[in-house]
Short mmCIF file of C-alpha atoms in Angstrom, two decimals:
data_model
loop_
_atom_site.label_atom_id
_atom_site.label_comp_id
_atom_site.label_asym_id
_atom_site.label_seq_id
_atom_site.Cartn_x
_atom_site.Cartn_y
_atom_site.Cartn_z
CA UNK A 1 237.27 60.79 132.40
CA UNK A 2 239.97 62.11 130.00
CA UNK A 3 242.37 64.73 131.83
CA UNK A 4 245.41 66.47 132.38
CA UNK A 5 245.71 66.67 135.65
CA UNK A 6 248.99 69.20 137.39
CA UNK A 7 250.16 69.13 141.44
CA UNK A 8 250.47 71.17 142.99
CA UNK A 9 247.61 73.97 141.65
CA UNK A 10 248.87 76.43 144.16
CA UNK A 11 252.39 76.89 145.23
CA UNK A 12 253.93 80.07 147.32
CA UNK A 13 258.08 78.99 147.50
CA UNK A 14 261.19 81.28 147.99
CA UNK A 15 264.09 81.94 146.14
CA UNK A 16 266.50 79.09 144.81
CA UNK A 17 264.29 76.56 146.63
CA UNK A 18 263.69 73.38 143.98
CA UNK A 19 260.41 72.43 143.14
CA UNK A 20 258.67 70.03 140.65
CA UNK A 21 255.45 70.59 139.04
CA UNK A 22 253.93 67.62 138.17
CA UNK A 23 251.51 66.15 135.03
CA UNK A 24 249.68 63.60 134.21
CA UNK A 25 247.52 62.82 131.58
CA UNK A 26 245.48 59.19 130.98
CA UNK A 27 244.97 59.89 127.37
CA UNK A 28 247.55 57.95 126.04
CA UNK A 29 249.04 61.16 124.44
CA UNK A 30 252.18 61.54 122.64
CA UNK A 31 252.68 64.92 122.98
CA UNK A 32 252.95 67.34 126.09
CA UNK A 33 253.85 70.83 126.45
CA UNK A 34 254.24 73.35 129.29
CA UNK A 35 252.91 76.58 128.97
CA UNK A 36 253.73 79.78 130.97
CA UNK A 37 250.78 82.93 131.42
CA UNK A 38 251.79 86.41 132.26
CA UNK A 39 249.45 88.96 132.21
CA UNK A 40 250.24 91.19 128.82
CA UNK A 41 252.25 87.99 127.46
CA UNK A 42 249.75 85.66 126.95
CA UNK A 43 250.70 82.07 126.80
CA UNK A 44 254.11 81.24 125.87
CA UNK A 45 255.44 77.94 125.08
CA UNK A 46 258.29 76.59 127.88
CA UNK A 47 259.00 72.78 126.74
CA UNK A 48 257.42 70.33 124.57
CA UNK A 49 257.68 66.20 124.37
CA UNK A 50 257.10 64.74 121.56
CA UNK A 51 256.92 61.03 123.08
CA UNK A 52 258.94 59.37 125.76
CA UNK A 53 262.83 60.73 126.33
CA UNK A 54 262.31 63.09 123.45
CA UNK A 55 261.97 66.91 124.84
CA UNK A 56 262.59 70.49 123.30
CA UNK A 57 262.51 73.71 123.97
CA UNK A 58 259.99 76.20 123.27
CA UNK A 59 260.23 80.14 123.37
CA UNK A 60 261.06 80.71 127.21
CA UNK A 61 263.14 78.05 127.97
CA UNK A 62 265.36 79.64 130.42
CA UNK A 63 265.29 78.30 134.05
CA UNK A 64 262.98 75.07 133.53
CA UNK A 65 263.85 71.71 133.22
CA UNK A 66 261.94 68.88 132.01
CA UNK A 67 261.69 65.03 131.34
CA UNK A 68 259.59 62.69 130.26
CA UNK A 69 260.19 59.32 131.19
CA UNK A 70 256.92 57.75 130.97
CA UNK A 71 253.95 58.48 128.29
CA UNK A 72 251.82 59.67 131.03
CA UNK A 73 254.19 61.95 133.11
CA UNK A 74 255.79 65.03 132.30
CA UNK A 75 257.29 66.63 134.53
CA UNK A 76 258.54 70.63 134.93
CA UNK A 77 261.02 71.12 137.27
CA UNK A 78 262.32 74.65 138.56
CA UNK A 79 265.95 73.62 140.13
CA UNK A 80 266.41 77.35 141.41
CA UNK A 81 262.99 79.75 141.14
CA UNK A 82 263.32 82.86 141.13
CA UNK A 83 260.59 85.64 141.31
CA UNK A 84 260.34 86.14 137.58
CA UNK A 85 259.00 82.76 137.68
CA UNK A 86 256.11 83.55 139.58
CA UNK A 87 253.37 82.78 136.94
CA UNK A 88 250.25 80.67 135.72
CA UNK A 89 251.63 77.77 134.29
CA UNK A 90 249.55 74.83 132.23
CA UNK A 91 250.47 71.73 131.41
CA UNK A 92 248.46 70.03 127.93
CA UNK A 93 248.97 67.32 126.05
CA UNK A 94 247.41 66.05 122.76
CA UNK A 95 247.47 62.44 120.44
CA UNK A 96 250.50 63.97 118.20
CA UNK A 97 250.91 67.62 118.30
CA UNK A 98 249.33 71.12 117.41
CA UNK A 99 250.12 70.46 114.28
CA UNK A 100 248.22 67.50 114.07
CA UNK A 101 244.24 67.33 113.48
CA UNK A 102 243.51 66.68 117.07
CA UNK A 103 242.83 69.11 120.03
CA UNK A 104 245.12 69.76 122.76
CA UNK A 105 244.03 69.58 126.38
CA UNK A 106 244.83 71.45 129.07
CA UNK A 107 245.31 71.31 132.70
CA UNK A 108 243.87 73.30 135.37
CA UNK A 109 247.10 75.42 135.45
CA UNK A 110 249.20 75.84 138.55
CA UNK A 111 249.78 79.02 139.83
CA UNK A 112 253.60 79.77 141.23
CA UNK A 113 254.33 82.52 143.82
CA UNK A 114 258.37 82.99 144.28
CA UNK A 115 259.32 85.17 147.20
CA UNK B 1 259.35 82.97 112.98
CA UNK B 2 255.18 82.72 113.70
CA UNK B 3 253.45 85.57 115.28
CA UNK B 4 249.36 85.70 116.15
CA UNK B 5 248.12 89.32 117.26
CA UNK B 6 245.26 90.14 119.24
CA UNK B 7 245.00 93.86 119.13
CA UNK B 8 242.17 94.22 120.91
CA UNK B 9 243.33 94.28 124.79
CA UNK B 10 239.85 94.23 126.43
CA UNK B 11 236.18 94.70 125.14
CA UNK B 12 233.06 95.74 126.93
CA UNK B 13 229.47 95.04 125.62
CA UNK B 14 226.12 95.10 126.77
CA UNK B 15 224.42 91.20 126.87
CA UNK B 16 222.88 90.64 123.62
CA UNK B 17 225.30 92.50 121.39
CA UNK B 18 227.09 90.96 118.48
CA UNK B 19 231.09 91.35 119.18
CA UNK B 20 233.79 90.45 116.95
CA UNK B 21 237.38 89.23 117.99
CA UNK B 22 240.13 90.08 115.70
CA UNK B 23 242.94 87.79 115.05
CA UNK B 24 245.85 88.31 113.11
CA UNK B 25 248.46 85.51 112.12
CA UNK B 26 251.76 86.30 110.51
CA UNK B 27 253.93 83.02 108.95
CA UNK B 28 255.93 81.97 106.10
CA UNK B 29 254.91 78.12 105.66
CA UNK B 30 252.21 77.13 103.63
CA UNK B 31 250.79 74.80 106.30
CA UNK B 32 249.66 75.89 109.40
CA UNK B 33 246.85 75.60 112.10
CA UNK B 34 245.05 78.13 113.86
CA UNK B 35 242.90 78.16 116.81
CA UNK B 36 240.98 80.00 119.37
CA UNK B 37 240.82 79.05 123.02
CA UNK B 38 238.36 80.54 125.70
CA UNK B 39 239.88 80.78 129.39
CA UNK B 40 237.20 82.01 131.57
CA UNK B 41 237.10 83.51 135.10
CA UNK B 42 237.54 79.98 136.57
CA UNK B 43 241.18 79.87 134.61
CA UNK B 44 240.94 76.66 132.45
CA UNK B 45 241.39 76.77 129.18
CA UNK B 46 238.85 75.88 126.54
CA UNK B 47 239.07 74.58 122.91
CA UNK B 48 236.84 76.29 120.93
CA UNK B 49 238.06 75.21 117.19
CA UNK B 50 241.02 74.12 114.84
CA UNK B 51 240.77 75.48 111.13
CA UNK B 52 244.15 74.28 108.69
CA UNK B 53 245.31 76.48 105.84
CA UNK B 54 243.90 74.50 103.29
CA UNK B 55 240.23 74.95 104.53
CA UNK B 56 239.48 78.62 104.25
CA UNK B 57 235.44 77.85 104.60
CA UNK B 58 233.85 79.90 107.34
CA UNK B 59 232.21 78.04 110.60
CA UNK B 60 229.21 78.93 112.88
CA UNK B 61 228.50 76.89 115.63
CA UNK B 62 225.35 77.98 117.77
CA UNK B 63 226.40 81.76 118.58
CA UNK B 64 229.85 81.31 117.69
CA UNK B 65 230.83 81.90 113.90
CA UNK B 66 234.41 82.05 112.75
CA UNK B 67 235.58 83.76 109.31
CA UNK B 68 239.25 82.48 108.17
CA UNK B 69 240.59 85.20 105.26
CA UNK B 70 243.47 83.82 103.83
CA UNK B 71 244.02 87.30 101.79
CA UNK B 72 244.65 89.16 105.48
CA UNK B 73 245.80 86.96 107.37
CA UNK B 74 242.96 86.54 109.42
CA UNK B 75 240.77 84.20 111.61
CA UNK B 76 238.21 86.45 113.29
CA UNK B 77 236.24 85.48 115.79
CA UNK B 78 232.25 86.48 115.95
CA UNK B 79 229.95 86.17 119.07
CA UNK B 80 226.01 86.62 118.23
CA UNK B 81 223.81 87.94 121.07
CA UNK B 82 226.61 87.83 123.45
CA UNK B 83 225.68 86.77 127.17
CA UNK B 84 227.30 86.77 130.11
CA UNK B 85 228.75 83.77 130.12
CA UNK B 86 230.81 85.05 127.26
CA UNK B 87 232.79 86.71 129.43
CA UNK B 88 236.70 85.37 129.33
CA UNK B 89 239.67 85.68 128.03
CA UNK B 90 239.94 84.57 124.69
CA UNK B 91 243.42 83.29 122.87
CA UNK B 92 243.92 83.06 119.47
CA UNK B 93 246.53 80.40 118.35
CA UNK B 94 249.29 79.38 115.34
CA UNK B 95 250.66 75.99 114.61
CA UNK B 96 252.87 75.60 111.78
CA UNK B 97 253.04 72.57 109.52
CA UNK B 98 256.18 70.22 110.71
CA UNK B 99 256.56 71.93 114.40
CA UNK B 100 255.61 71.33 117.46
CA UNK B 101 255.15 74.85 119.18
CA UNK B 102 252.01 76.64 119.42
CA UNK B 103 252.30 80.37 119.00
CA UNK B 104 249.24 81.99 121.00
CA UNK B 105 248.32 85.40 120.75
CA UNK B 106 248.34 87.42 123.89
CA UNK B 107 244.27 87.51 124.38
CA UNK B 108 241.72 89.56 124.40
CA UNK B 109 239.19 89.66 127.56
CA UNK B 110 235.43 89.85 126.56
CA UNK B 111 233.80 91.42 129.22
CA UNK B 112 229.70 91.10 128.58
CA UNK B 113 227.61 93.17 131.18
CA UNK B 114 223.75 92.65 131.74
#
């Protein structure tokens, strides 16, 4: 079955304590993104891959790193959370890119609780 | 820079009702992509449809119509005979021609009552 799959979906941490959010898709996908969702906000964009070692930024970069390493994998990595981190966060990926003609899929979503 | 708006925070109708979602997209490019996604209770999010700037023909799909107005700057999104089920969060959605970010608009949550 096609999927994005993200670990953990449910994640209560504290302050400044590193954690990694994992992806995975079995599409074969090019691109991935990470999304953030904040009540009132919507969905905003955090990082984006447009294929292996080739990442960029989005609109709320700040605090998040990411790599991508292998087609399948991507990664988002919090190296010190703080509470205004605490959010819904979704992983998708798609063949090429919103901009192309194909849909993007998205994860379950993994929802972050910083203390 | 790309901006979607979604001035409707929350709507409430009775099952059966026709509702209408109201997008509004605001770019320079020539090129771009919009969408609408449904996220419902559960939390995943669902594609509903893709429409490019160059295709400004309308789409129905069972209960689910969707009229793109180039003129406004508008891809409004029509539910016939709403039904429970309905009920969600829906996200309208800008891609522009050459990037790779996706602009969503900050919802608007359907809520249909029996």
């Amino acid at each position: 079955e096609a999927q994005v799959t993200q670990n953990p979906r449910y994640l209560i941490t504290v302050t400044g304590k590193k954690l990694t959010v994992t992806c995975s898709q079995n599409m074969n996908h090019e691109y991935m993104s990470w999304y953030r969702q904040d009540p009132g906000l919507g969905l905003r964009q955090i990082y984006y891959s447009m294929n292996v070692e080739v990442t960029d930024k989005g609109d709320v970069p700040e605090g998040y790193k990411v790599s991508r390493k292998e087609k399948r994998n991507f990664p988002l990595i919090l190296e010190s959370p703080s509470p205004n981190q605490t959010s819904l966060y979704f992983c998708a990926s798609s063949l090429w890119g919103p901009s192309g003609t194909d849909t993007q899929y998205f994860g379950p979503g993994t929802r972050l609780t910083v203390l | 820079a790309q901006k979607v708006t979604q001035a409707q925070t929350e709507i409430s109708v009775v099952e059966k009702e026709d509702v209408t979602l109201d997008c509004v997209y605001e770019t320079r490019d020539t090129t771009y992509y919009l969408f609408w996604y449904k996220q419902p209770p559960s939390g995943e999010l669902v594609f509903l449809i893709r429409r490019n700037s160059f295709d400004e023909q309308n789409e129905i799909s069972g209960r689910y119509s969707w009229n793109f107005q180039k003129s406004t700057s508008s891809f409004n999104f029509t539910i016939t005979a709403s039904q429970v089920v309905d009920s969600a969060v829906y996200f309208c959605a800008l891609s522009v021609g050459g990037y790779s970010t996706l602009t969503f608009g900050k919802g608007t949550m359907l809520l249909v009552s029996p």
